[in-house]
Tab-separated table of C-alpha atoms and ligand atoms in Angstrom:
chain	number	residue	atom	x	y	z
A	21	UNK	CA	0.000	0.000	0.000
A	22	UNK	CA	1.402	3.404	-1.019
A	23	UNK	CA	0.472	6.904	0.023
A	24	UNK	CA	1.855	10.024	-1.661
A	25	UNK	CA	1.652	13.311	0.233
A	26	UNK	CA	2.068	16.253	-2.150
A	27	UNK	CA	2.188	20.061	-1.867
A	28	UNK	CA	3.442	20.056	1.714
A	29	UNK	CA	5.630	22.486	3.644
A	30	UNK	CA	8.024	19.981	5.119
A	31	UNK	CA	9.528	20.445	8.600
A	32	UNK	CA	12.406	20.220	9.221
A	33	UNK	CA	12.897	22.135	5.987
A	34	UNK	CA	14.694	20.062	3.337
A	35	UNK	CA	17.957	21.407	1.933
A	36	UNK	CA	16.333	21.565	-1.506
A	37	UNK	CA	13.387	23.996	-1.364
A	38	UNK	CA	11.702	22.198	-4.268
A	39	UNK	CA	11.084	19.154	-2.067
A	40	UNK	CA	7.399	19.240	-1.077
A	41	UNK	CA	6.278	15.601	-1.336
A	42	UNK	CA	6.830	12.362	0.518
A	43	UNK	CA	6.140	8.813	-0.644
A	44	UNK	CA	5.162	6.099	1.830
A	45	UNK	CA	5.178	2.390	1.056
A	46	UNK	CA	4.395	-0.434	3.493
A	47	UNK	CA	4.469	1.850	6.497
A	48	UNK	CA	7.863	3.358	5.762
A	49	UNK	CA	9.014	6.578	4.157
A	50	UNK	CA	10.458	5.661	0.723
A	51	UNK	CA	11.390	8.953	-0.819
A	52	UNK	CA	11.165	12.736	-0.552
A	53	UNK	CA	11.127	14.928	-3.622
A	54	UNK	CA	9.207	17.500	-5.659
A	55	UNK	CA	5.490	16.629	-6.074
A	56	UNK	CA	5.659	16.258	-9.868
A	57	UNK	CA	8.668	13.951	-9.693
A	58	UNK	CA	7.135	11.625	-7.111
A	59	UNK	CA	3.754	11.615	-8.879
A	60	UNK	CA	5.454	10.376	-12.038
A	61	UNK	CA	7.442	7.812	-10.102
A	62	UNK	CA	4.565	6.354	-8.076
A	63	UNK	CA	1.388	6.601	-10.194
A	64	UNK	CA	-0.195	3.775	-8.193
A	65	UNK	CA	0.079	5.619	-4.844
A	66	UNK	CA	-3.015	7.095	-3.194
A	67	UNK	CA	-2.489	10.867	-3.291
A	68	UNK	CA	-3.029	13.071	-0.249
A	69	UNK	CA	-2.926	16.752	-1.179
A	70	UNK	CA	-1.504	18.692	1.755
A	71	UNK	CA	-2.616	21.912	0.029
A	72	UNK	CA	0.296	23.869	1.448
A	73	UNK	CA	-0.053	22.604	4.991
A	74	UNK	CA	2.900	21.725	7.235
A	75	UNK	CA	4.109	18.134	7.273
A	76	UNK	CA	6.314	16.994	10.150
A	77	UNK	CA	7.141	13.761	12.006
A	78	UNK	CA	4.465	12.447	14.375
A	79	UNK	CA	4.840	13.923	17.859
A	80	UNK	CA	6.601	11.903	20.532
A	81	UNK	CA	5.676	12.819	24.092
A	82	UNK	CA	8.869	11.983	25.976
A	83	UNK	CA	7.305	12.255	29.435
A	84	UNK	CA	3.776	10.993	29.721
A	85	UNK	CA	1.860	8.613	31.954
A	86	UNK	CA	-0.048	6.953	29.171
A	87	UNK	CA	-2.020	4.328	31.087
A	88	UNK	CA	-2.878	6.734	33.893
A	89	UNK	CA	-3.931	9.307	31.287
A	90	UNK	CA	-5.990	6.646	29.537
A	91	UNK	CA	-7.773	5.637	32.744
A	92	UNK	CA	-8.208	9.282	33.680
A	93	UNK	CA	-10.185	9.923	30.488
A	94	UNK	CA	-12.905	7.666	31.859
A	95	UNK	CA	-13.032	9.548	35.190
A	96	UNK	CA	-14.788	12.753	36.227
A	97	UNK	CA	-12.522	15.816	35.879
A	98	UNK	CA	-12.515	18.771	38.240
A	99	UNK	CA	-10.341	21.133	36.213
A	100	UNK	CA	-13.286	23.423	35.427
A	101	UNK	CA	-13.962	24.166	39.093
A	102	UNK	CA	-13.328	27.846	39.855
A	103	UNK	CA	-14.201	27.729	43.565
A	104	UNK	CA	-14.319	25.279	46.420
A	105	UNK	CA	-18.129	25.233	46.080
A	106	UNK	CA	-17.735	24.225	42.422
A	107	UNK	CA	-15.436	21.442	43.584
A	108	UNK	CA	-18.018	20.163	46.094
A	109	UNK	CA	-20.838	20.393	43.535
A	110	UNK	CA	-18.823	18.565	40.876
A	111	UNK	CA	-17.864	15.754	43.268
A	112	UNK	CA	-21.486	15.395	44.431
A	113	UNK	CA	-22.710	15.269	40.822
A	114	UNK	CA	-20.140	12.603	39.941
A	115	UNK	CA	-21.111	10.471	42.936
A	116	UNK	CA	-24.792	10.760	41.976
A	117	UNK	CA	-24.034	9.864	38.347
A	118	UNK	CA	-21.912	6.777	39.058
A	119	UNK	CA	-24.392	4.474	40.716
A	120	UNK	CA	-23.047	1.548	42.748
A	121	UNK	CA	-20.443	0.895	45.395
A	122	UNK	CA	-17.189	1.210	43.473
A	123	UNK	CA	-14.706	3.876	44.590
A	124	UNK	CA	-15.072	7.190	42.774
A	125	UNK	CA	-11.758	8.600	41.604
A	126	UNK	CA	-11.805	12.178	40.369
A	127	UNK	CA	-8.946	14.004	38.716
A	128	UNK	CA	-7.489	17.397	38.105
A	129	UNK	CA	-8.546	19.917	40.767
A	130	UNK	CA	-6.327	22.962	40.988
A	131	UNK	CA	-7.090	25.296	43.876
A	132	UNK	CA	-4.458	27.833	42.824
A	133	UNK	CA	-7.016	29.652	40.663
A	134	UNK	CA	-9.804	29.564	43.271
A	135	UNK	CA	-10.933	32.766	45.029
A	136	UNK	CA	-9.646	31.238	48.294
A	137	UNK	CA	-6.829	28.973	47.179
A	138	UNK	CA	-7.114	26.413	49.964
A	139	UNK	CA	-6.912	22.670	49.639
A	140	UNK	CA	-10.267	20.915	50.037
A	141	UNK	CA	-10.443	18.539	52.985
A	142	UNK	CA	-11.977	15.291	54.039
A	143	UNK	CA	-14.930	17.209	55.554
A	144	UNK	CA	-15.886	18.494	52.084
A	145	UNK	CA	-16.090	14.918	50.833
A	146	UNK	CA	-17.634	13.335	53.956
A	147	UNK	CA	-20.527	15.777	53.565
A	148	UNK	CA	-21.193	14.195	50.152
A	149	UNK	CA	-20.750	10.565	51.214
A	150	UNK	CA	-18.975	8.925	54.102
A	151	UNK	CA	-19.652	5.342	52.965
A	152	UNK	CA	-18.572	5.309	49.369
A	153	UNK	CA	-14.819	5.765	48.829
A	154	UNK	CA	-14.120	9.111	47.159
A	155	UNK	CA	-10.580	10.009	46.114
A	156	UNK	CA	-9.866	13.314	44.377
A	157	UNK	CA	-6.435	13.832	42.904
A	158	UNK	CA	-4.933	17.256	42.306
A	159	UNK	CA	-3.827	18.238	38.787
A	160	UNK	CA	-0.135	17.758	39.726
A	161	UNK	CA	-0.687	14.058	40.471
A	162	UNK	CA	1.273	14.392	43.743
A	163	UNK	CA	-1.502	15.570	46.084
A	164	UNK	CA	-5.012	14.321	46.805
A	165	UNK	CA	-7.890	14.294	49.266
A	166	UNK	CA	-10.118	11.406	50.441
A	167	UNK	CA	-13.273	10.891	52.466
A	168	UNK	CA	-13.692	8.517	55.423
A	169	UNK	CA	-14.361	5.419	53.300
A	170	UNK	CA	-11.493	6.345	50.980
A	171	UNK	CA	-9.152	6.525	53.973
A	172	UNK	CA	-10.192	3.041	55.064
A	173	UNK	CA	-9.629	1.685	51.549
A	174	UNK	CA	-6.170	3.255	51.192
A	175	UNK	CA	-5.166	2.160	54.691
A	176	UNK	CA	-5.727	-1.461	53.546
A	177	UNK	CA	-3.394	-0.974	50.597
A	178	UNK	CA	-0.773	1.570	51.636
A	179	UNK	CA	1.465	1.281	54.739
A	180	UNK	CA	3.749	4.209	54.054
A	181	UNK	CA	3.549	7.887	54.949
A	182	UNK	CA	1.508	10.473	53.084
A	183	UNK	CA	-1.980	10.024	54.553
A	184	UNK	CA	-3.343	12.556	57.057
A	185	UNK	CA	-6.359	11.081	58.839
A	186	UNK	CA	-7.744	14.393	60.082
A	187	UNK	CA	-7.644	16.446	56.902
A	188	UNK	CA	-7.926	13.502	54.505
A	189	UNK	CA	-4.944	14.934	52.650
A	190	UNK	CA	-2.764	12.634	50.608
A	191	UNK	CA	0.783	13.607	49.719
A	192	UNK	CA	3.191	11.936	47.314
A	193	UNK	CA	3.433	8.147	47.848
A	194	UNK	CA	-0.222	7.083	47.982
A	195	UNK	CA	-1.246	9.634	45.317
A	196	UNK	CA	1.591	8.942	42.915
A	197	UNK	CA	0.843	5.201	42.968
A	198	UNK	CA	-2.929	5.557	43.292
A	199	UNK	CA	-3.591	3.843	39.970
A	200	UNK	CA	-1.422	0.994	41.109
A	201	UNK	CA	-3.126	0.670	44.488
A	202	UNK	CA	-6.410	0.401	42.569
A	203	UNK	CA	-5.178	-1.379	39.424
A	204	UNK	CA	-7.320	-1.830	36.329
A	205	UNK	CA	-8.454	-5.223	35.166
A	206	UNK	CA	-7.627	-6.219	31.587
A	207	UNK	CA	-10.972	-5.040	30.200
A	208	UNK	CA	-10.754	-1.630	31.864
A	209	UNK	CA	-7.195	-1.226	30.618
A	210	UNK	CA	-8.082	-2.150	27.019
A	211	UNK	CA	-11.062	0.209	26.946
A	212	UNK	CA	-8.876	2.956	28.383
A	213	UNK	CA	-6.205	2.397	25.717
A	214	UNK	CA	-8.772	2.721	22.961
A	215	UNK	CA	-10.089	6.019	24.363
A	216	UNK	CA	-6.570	7.370	24.856
A	217	UNK	CA	-5.520	6.324	21.354
A	218	UNK	CA	-8.275	8.435	19.817
A	219	UNK	CA	-7.274	11.483	21.890
A	220	UNK	CA	-3.566	11.071	21.091
A	221	UNK	CA	-4.217	10.685	17.369
A	222	UNK	CA	-6.214	13.920	17.420
A	223	UNK	CA	-3.306	15.705	19.156
A	224	UNK	CA	-0.811	14.254	16.656
A	225	UNK	CA	0.937	12.017	19.228
A	226	UNK	CA	2.265	8.848	17.633
A	227	UNK	CA	4.639	7.790	20.433
A	228	UNK	CA	3.784	8.133	24.111
A	229	UNK	CA	5.708	7.254	27.251
A	230	UNK	CA	4.649	5.425	30.383
A	231	UNK	CA	6.273	4.948	33.778
A	232	UNK	CA	4.692	1.755	35.077
A	233	UNK	CA	4.840	0.914	38.739
A	234	UNK	CA	6.546	-2.482	39.183
A	235	UNK	CA	3.185	-4.083	39.973
A	236	UNK	CA	1.716	-2.834	36.680
A	237	UNK	CA	4.491	-4.307	34.549
A	238	UNK	CA	2.932	-7.812	34.315
A	239	UNK	CA	-0.171	-6.240	32.712
A	240	UNK	CA	1.763	-4.808	29.750
A	241	UNK	CA	2.463	-7.983	27.708
A	242	UNK	CA	-1.318	-8.393	27.393
A	243	UNK	CA	-1.802	-4.776	26.322
A	244	UNK	CA	0.990	-4.558	23.753
A	245	UNK	CA	-0.874	-6.304	20.886
A	246	UNK	CA	-3.687	-3.743	21.280
A	247	UNK	CA	-1.696	-0.515	21.465
A	248	UNK	CA	-3.214	2.264	19.303
A	249	UNK	CA	0.174	4.028	19.054
A	250	UNK	CA	3.792	3.456	20.052
A	251	UNK	CA	4.509	3.358	23.786
A	252	UNK	CA	7.922	3.429	25.427
A	253	UNK	CA	8.173	2.621	29.127
A	254	UNK	CA	10.583	3.374	31.951
A	255	UNK	CA	9.840	1.112	34.898
A	256	UNK	CA	9.750	2.637	38.340
A	257	UNK	CA	12.538	1.559	40.635
A	258	UNK	CA	12.856	-1.113	41.975
A	259	UNK	CA	12.031	-3.204	38.929
A	260	UNK	CA	11.253	-6.900	39.192
A	261	UNK	CA	13.831	-8.574	36.923
A	262	UNK	CA	11.551	-11.427	35.895
A	263	UNK	CA	8.746	-9.049	34.883
A	264	UNK	CA	11.120	-6.825	32.938
A	265	UNK	CA	12.532	-9.817	31.078
A	266	UNK	CA	9.001	-10.868	30.061
A	267	UNK	CA	8.227	-7.543	28.354
A	268	UNK	CA	7.885	-7.843	24.588
A	269	UNK	CA	9.943	-5.812	22.145
A	270	UNK	CA	7.933	-4.720	19.126
A	271	UNK	CA	7.592	-1.769	16.750
A	272	UNK	CA	4.825	-0.504	19.031
A	273	UNK	CA	6.459	-1.107	22.405
A	274	UNK	CA	9.860	-0.767	24.044
A	275	UNK	CA	11.132	-0.846	27.574
A	276	UNK	CA	13.834	1.857	27.814
A	277	UNK	CA	15.111	1.899	31.363
A	278	UNK	CA	14.363	2.719	34.973
A	279	UNK	CA	12.536	5.687	36.526
A	280	UNK	CA	13.554	7.075	39.917
A	281	UNK	CA	11.915	9.918	41.868
A	282	UNK	CA	14.271	12.268	43.709
A	283	UNK	CA	11.700	14.839	44.888
A	284	UNK	CA	8.036	15.845	44.592
A	285	UNK	CA	6.267	18.703	42.785
A	286	UNK	CA	5.884	22.459	43.150
A	287	UNK	CA	2.074	22.326	43.399
A	288	UNK	CA	2.301	20.202	46.532
A	289	UNK	CA	5.358	22.185	47.800
A	290	UNK	CA	7.245	18.878	47.851
A	291	UNK	CA	9.877	19.689	45.206
A	292	UNK	CA	13.194	19.908	47.133
A	293	UNK	CA	14.530	23.487	47.197
A	294	UNK	CA	17.756	25.110	48.402
A	295	UNK	CA	15.838	28.077	49.832
A	296	UNK	CA	12.302	27.957	51.248
A	297	UNK	CA	9.070	28.301	49.305
A	298	UNK	CA	7.927	31.898	49.044
A	299	UNK	CA	4.578	31.161	50.633
A	300	UNK	CA	5.454	28.635	53.341
A	301	UNK	CA	7.879	29.899	55.921
A	302	UNK	CA	10.759	27.509	56.408
A	303	UNK	CA	9.518	24.773	54.086
A	304	UNK	CA	12.008	23.529	51.494
A	305	UNK	CA	10.190	20.450	50.222
A	306	UNK	CA	11.584	16.952	50.489
A	307	UNK	CA	14.134	14.634	48.936
A	308	UNK	CA	12.793	11.131	48.376
A	309	UNK	CA	16.163	9.478	49.163
A	310	UNK	CA	19.183	10.326	51.245
A	311	UNK	CA	21.950	11.401	48.818
A	312	UNK	CA	24.054	8.291	49.580
A	313	UNK	CA	21.138	6.001	48.834
A	314	UNK	CA	20.375	7.760	45.542
A	315	UNK	CA	24.009	7.448	44.469
A	316	UNK	CA	24.010	3.742	45.246
A	317	UNK	CA	20.825	3.206	43.209
A	318	UNK	CA	22.181	5.153	40.237
A	319	UNK	CA	25.475	3.276	40.393
A	320	UNK	CA	23.760	-0.125	40.533
A	321	UNK	CA	21.420	0.528	37.592
A	322	UNK	CA	24.156	2.148	35.514
A	323	UNK	CA	26.475	-0.823	36.088
A	324	UNK	CA	23.678	-3.105	34.896
A	325	UNK	CA	23.748	-1.222	31.612
A	326	UNK	CA	20.393	0.421	32.145
A	327	UNK	CA	19.358	3.948	31.228
A	328	UNK	CA	17.859	6.127	33.957
A	329	UNK	CA	15.143	8.769	33.959
A	330	UNK	CA	15.363	10.584	37.284
A	331	UNK	CA	12.621	12.983	38.361
A	332	UNK	CA	14.117	16.204	39.803
A	333	UNK	CA	12.226	19.516	39.903
A	334	UNK	CA	13.727	21.610	42.723
A	335	UNK	CA	17.316	22.933	42.704
A	336	UNK	CA	18.257	20.812	45.732
A	337	UNK	CA	17.015	17.627	44.043
A	338	UNK	CA	18.688	18.537	40.741
A	339	UNK	CA	21.962	19.036	42.651
A	340	UNK	CA	21.701	15.544	44.167
A	341	UNK	CA	20.865	13.884	40.859
A	342	UNK	CA	23.701	15.615	39.022
A	343	UNK	CA	25.991	14.620	41.900
A	344	UNK	CA	24.913	10.988	41.531
A	345	UNK	CA	25.581	11.067	37.785
A	346	UNK	CA	28.964	12.789	38.327
A	347	UNK	CA	29.907	10.131	40.881
A	348	UNK	CA	29.771	7.564	38.044
A	349	UNK	CA	33.005	9.208	36.894
A	350	UNK	CA	32.548	8.858	33.148
A	351	UNK	CA	31.232	10.601	30.044
A	352	UNK	CA	27.568	9.566	29.898
A	353	UNK	CA	26.929	10.643	26.291
A	354	UNK	CA	25.076	7.867	24.518
A	355	UNK	CA	24.036	6.114	27.733
A	356	UNK	CA	20.484	7.479	27.546
A	357	UNK	CA	20.475	8.921	31.066
A	358	UNK	CA	17.997	11.734	31.674
A	359	UNK	CA	16.788	14.154	34.290
A	360	UNK	CA	13.004	14.534	34.179
A	361	UNK	CA	11.592	18.090	34.561
A	362	UNK	CA	14.857	19.881	35.478
A	363	UNK	CA	12.726	22.932	36.264
A	364	UNK	CA	14.613	24.958	38.869
A	365	UNK	CA	18.106	24.341	37.536
A	366	UNK	CA	20.912	26.740	38.543
A	367	UNK	CA	23.504	28.104	36.094
A	368	UNK	CA	26.095	25.538	37.118
A	369	UNK	CA	23.507	22.758	36.700
A	370	UNK	CA	23.042	23.675	33.034
A	371	UNK	CA	26.782	23.448	32.425
A	372	UNK	CA	27.284	20.257	34.429
A	373	UNK	CA	24.472	18.397	32.680
A	374	UNK	CA	25.930	19.354	29.308
A	375	UNK	CA	29.371	18.191	30.449
A	376	UNK	CA	27.960	14.867	31.622
A	377	UNK	CA	26.067	14.165	28.403
A	378	UNK	CA	22.796	13.793	30.318
A	379	UNK	CA	19.524	14.842	28.617
A	380	UNK	CA	17.044	17.203	30.291
A	381	UNK	CA	13.530	15.887	29.636
A	382	UNK	CA	11.545	19.106	30.087
A	383	UNK	CA	7.844	20.041	29.977
A	384	UNK	CA	6.909	23.180	28.036
A	385	UNK	CA	3.288	22.392	28.921
A	386	UNK	CA	4.128	23.332	32.544
A	387	UNK	CA	4.606	26.951	31.413
A	388	UNK	CA	0.861	27.298	31.946
A	389	UNK	CA	1.768	27.773	35.633
A	390	UNK	CA	4.417	30.436	34.903
A	391	UNK	CA	1.951	33.306	34.338
A	392	UNK	CA	1.868	36.404	36.559
A	393	UNK	CA	0.119	35.546	39.802
A	394	UNK	CA	0.194	31.864	38.865
A	395	UNK	CA	1.358	28.816	40.770
A	396	UNK	CA	5.091	29.240	40.158
A	397	UNK	CA	5.115	32.870	41.206
A	398	UNK	CA	3.140	32.290	44.393
A	399	UNK	CA	5.162	29.213	45.350
A	400	UNK	CA	8.613	30.536	44.459
A	401	UNK	CA	8.415	34.293	43.861
A	402	UNK	CA	8.791	36.066	40.516
A	403	UNK	CA	12.604	35.949	40.369
A	404	UNK	CA	12.850	32.195	40.775
A	405	UNK	CA	9.862	31.727	38.459
A	406	UNK	CA	11.733	33.606	35.703
A	407	UNK	CA	14.805	31.436	36.208
A	408	UNK	CA	12.934	28.171	35.666
A	409	UNK	CA	12.643	26.010	32.578
A	410	UNK	CA	15.407	27.840	30.732
A	411	UNK	CA	15.054	26.036	27.432
A	412	UNK	CA	16.685	28.809	25.367
A	413	UNK	CA	19.726	28.990	27.665
A	414	UNK	CA	20.193	25.223	27.659
A	415	UNK	CA	20.143	25.006	23.857
A	416	UNK	CA	22.388	28.051	23.384
A	417	UNK	CA	24.859	26.487	25.808
A	418	UNK	CA	24.974	23.295	23.747
A	419	UNK	CA	22.917	21.183	26.161
A	420	UNK	CA	20.388	18.556	25.109
A	421	UNK	CA	16.684	18.712	25.894
A	422	UNK	CA	13.573	16.922	24.753
A	423	UNK	CA	9.918	17.864	25.180
A	424	UNK	CA	7.093	16.027	26.947
A	425	UNK	CA	3.819	17.034	28.596
A	426	UNK	CA	3.632	14.859	31.724
A	427	UNK	CA	-0.047	14.825	30.716
A	428	UNK	CA	-0.575	18.273	32.302
A	429	UNK	CA	-2.246	18.553	29.918
A	430	UNK	CA	-1.281	16.354	26.986
A	431	UNK	CA	-0.806	18.301	23.760
A	432	UNK	CA	2.416	18.933	21.842
A	433	UNK	CA	0.986	21.942	20.005
A	434	UNK	CA	0.064	23.560	23.320
A	435	UNK	CA	3.558	22.992	24.724
A	436	UNK	CA	5.307	24.283	21.600
A	437	UNK	CA	3.073	27.359	21.600
A	438	UNK	CA	3.765	28.087	25.279
A	439	UNK	CA	7.528	27.695	24.697
A	440	UNK	CA	7.400	29.997	21.654
A	441	UNK	CA	5.459	32.782	23.366
A	442	UNK	CA	6.688	32.640	26.966
A	443	UNK	CA	8.404	35.167	29.167
A	444	UNK	CA	11.235	35.899	29.568
A	445	UNK	CA	11.632	36.139	25.808
A	446	UNK	CA	15.287	35.033	25.979
A	447	UNK	CA	14.107	31.541	26.937
A	448	UNK	CA	11.701	31.177	24.000
A	449	UNK	CA	12.012	28.332	21.505
A	450	UNK	CA	10.718	28.914	17.979
A	451	UNK	CA	8.094	26.634	16.446
A	452	UNK	CA	10.454	24.630	14.289
A	453	UNK	CA	12.843	23.992	17.176
A	454	UNK	CA	9.867	23.101	19.375
A	455	UNK	CA	8.695	20.592	16.780
A	456	UNK	CA	12.170	19.045	16.708
A	457	UNK	CA	12.197	18.741	20.499
A	458	UNK	CA	8.775	17.015	20.418
A	459	UNK	CA	9.848	14.616	17.617
A	460	UNK	CA	13.464	13.786	16.776
A	461	UNK	CA	14.938	14.956	20.106
A	462	UNK	CA	12.295	13.010	22.037
A	463	UNK	CA	13.197	9.876	20.071
A	464	UNK	CA	16.902	10.487	20.656
A	465	UNK	CA	16.185	10.682	24.396
A	466	UNK	CA	14.426	7.309	24.311
A	467	UNK	CA	16.832	4.354	24.121
A	468	UNK	CA	15.618	1.884	21.524
A	469	UNK	CA	12.803	4.162	20.274
A	470	UNK	CA	11.231	2.226	17.378
A	471	UNK	CA	10.423	5.415	15.465
A	472	UNK	CA	13.291	7.902	15.226
A	473	UNK	CA	11.158	10.953	14.484
A	474	UNK	CA	12.862	11.787	11.206
A	475	UNK	CA	11.592	12.342	7.676
A	476	UNK	CA	14.053	10.265	5.667
A	477	UNK	CA	13.944	7.195	3.428
A	478	UNK	CA	13.612	3.978	5.448
A	479	UNK	CA	12.126	5.625	8.545
A	480	UNK	CA	8.770	4.555	10.012
A	481	UNK	CA	6.031	6.721	8.488
A	482	UNK	CA	4.551	8.428	11.559
A	483	UNK	CA	3.544	11.913	10.424
A	484	UNK	CA	1.242	14.831	11.061
A	485	UNK	CA	-0.212	17.553	8.859
A	486	UNK	CA	-1.055	20.950	10.361
A	487	UNK	CA	-2.575	24.066	8.888
A	488	UNK	CA	-0.600	26.450	11.120
A	489	UNK	CA	2.531	26.341	13.178
A	490	UNK	CA	1.605	25.866	16.863
A	491	UNK	CA	2.324	29.464	17.938
A	492	UNK	CA	0.075	30.882	15.229
A	493	UNK	CA	-3.181	29.346	16.392
A	494	UNK	CA	-4.884	28.191	19.562
A	495	UNK	CA	-5.708	24.832	18.000
A	496	UNK	CA	-4.449	21.824	19.852
A	497	UNK	CA	-5.465	19.165	17.368
A	498	UNK	CA	-3.700	18.488	14.090
A	499	UNK	CA	-5.342	18.102	10.669
A	500	UNK	CA	-4.130	14.596	9.856
A	501	UNK	CA	-2.194	11.960	11.807
A	502	UNK	CA	-0.487	9.081	10.025
A	503	UNK	CA	0.761	6.069	11.968
A	504	UNK	CA	2.689	3.293	10.216
A	505	UNK	CA	1.803	4.928	6.901
A	506	UNK	CA	-1.965	4.881	7.547
A	507	UNK	CA	-4.264	7.794	8.284
A	508	UNK	CA	-5.536	7.286	11.856
A	509	UNK	CA	-6.994	10.778	12.324
A	510	UNK	CA	-8.288	13.308	9.847
A	511	UNK	CA	-10.125	16.447	10.870
A	512	UNK	CA	-12.114	16.395	7.676
A	513	UNK	CA	-14.077	13.410	6.472
A	514	UNK	CA	-11.897	11.049	4.445
A	515	UNK	CA	-13.794	11.992	1.243
A	516	UNK	CA	-12.837	15.656	1.539
A	517	UNK	CA	-11.624	17.290	-1.655
A	518	UNK	CA	-8.201	17.710	-0.106
A	519	UNK	CA	-7.631	14.012	-0.390
A	520	UNK	CA	-7.180	12.774	-3.921
B	21	ZN	ZN1	5.571	12.454	35.365
């Protein structure tokens, strides 16, 4: 089966400006060239007239929680709530709508925009129902709140810290692994994958990432034959060797390495800082591991030949992670080691990461919290806010970054737009660079990535067509998404005049 895309503005721009067409055969890119040349060469191919639209590799979201995102799509969302009353009303409506006894899990509240930005408590939920477990997770995924029955349920399944009986507040551990404490069965997981596939195709995502908890890993071999897009996984430390060995290796699925958390998140004030949060006297967040322990873990996984993706948001956590990588005492270029988020990095951190050959896996989508009066400013103050997520500085200094969304929210076009229009202007990334960071650079930061995110003969044909560059429109969906050489999403009906 052949598909010929003609009249396209190709990104990255080909050296020869006459090149505006791309021929696909059997799921792979065969040739790029001028439209007339390729038309004559492949008369049998189905034509797809791009009509001057942009053609680029399919987006690869280098930091995503695909299964959690997929399950979340089937849950009630609280991101529209503008006040605590809205929150209570939305939870009550969801409980009324979902008849039965099963726990109700709600996602995405964000009190930072509320008129009184206070965390909801157990009392808010107990007033709705004390008997049916209700668990509401904050948008950051690191903080939550439960009612009385929810507390009892979590107490059965979680022995660690992070549950406050009085307030019903959940911090870190039990929230981060919530989906694992309440795992899906096979049917729920397959339905979730189908829903998530449709959303990803619409956003132009052809490769997503997942960070499975060790207990979720045995579920993946059953899911792999049904994946609606490519998924690459980093398994949370400590991985079970037998389960890792049983993971399949296909064009749709790869296991890349190990994920370690070194701190929390800014929303929950758990990211580990060198100087206190602006709005909480004395609080500097928390490191997940003592520095010595982190170094030992990094050393052990590195010596096993594994790549590492280490979550570090605050400057104190970033310091510890860089220190652990430096303690390996070698050039890490080509080893696939990453630091996830790398948000509050200091000047010397930028230089040391470049020296090490470690990749910063950053989230332009988080810039939604960098607005005046927004979360980052209230948590850290304006000066520190302006020194975060310095994508422009990292690239100018010769460092390596890749883009991902962390699902907050998913959407490469949104992230590229935020990076292209942000303040301070010196840290902006133009559209074409942003596209590279969400395609080729994301693949390069993913050891064993089946699709390399490049438009060249022999490469897997994962592509998107867009009318505008991301910074020029508010649209988050793309016009056409092609996966393995087949159209999986088209904004217009397939019979539209644009298609031959
Ligand atoms: Zn994450």
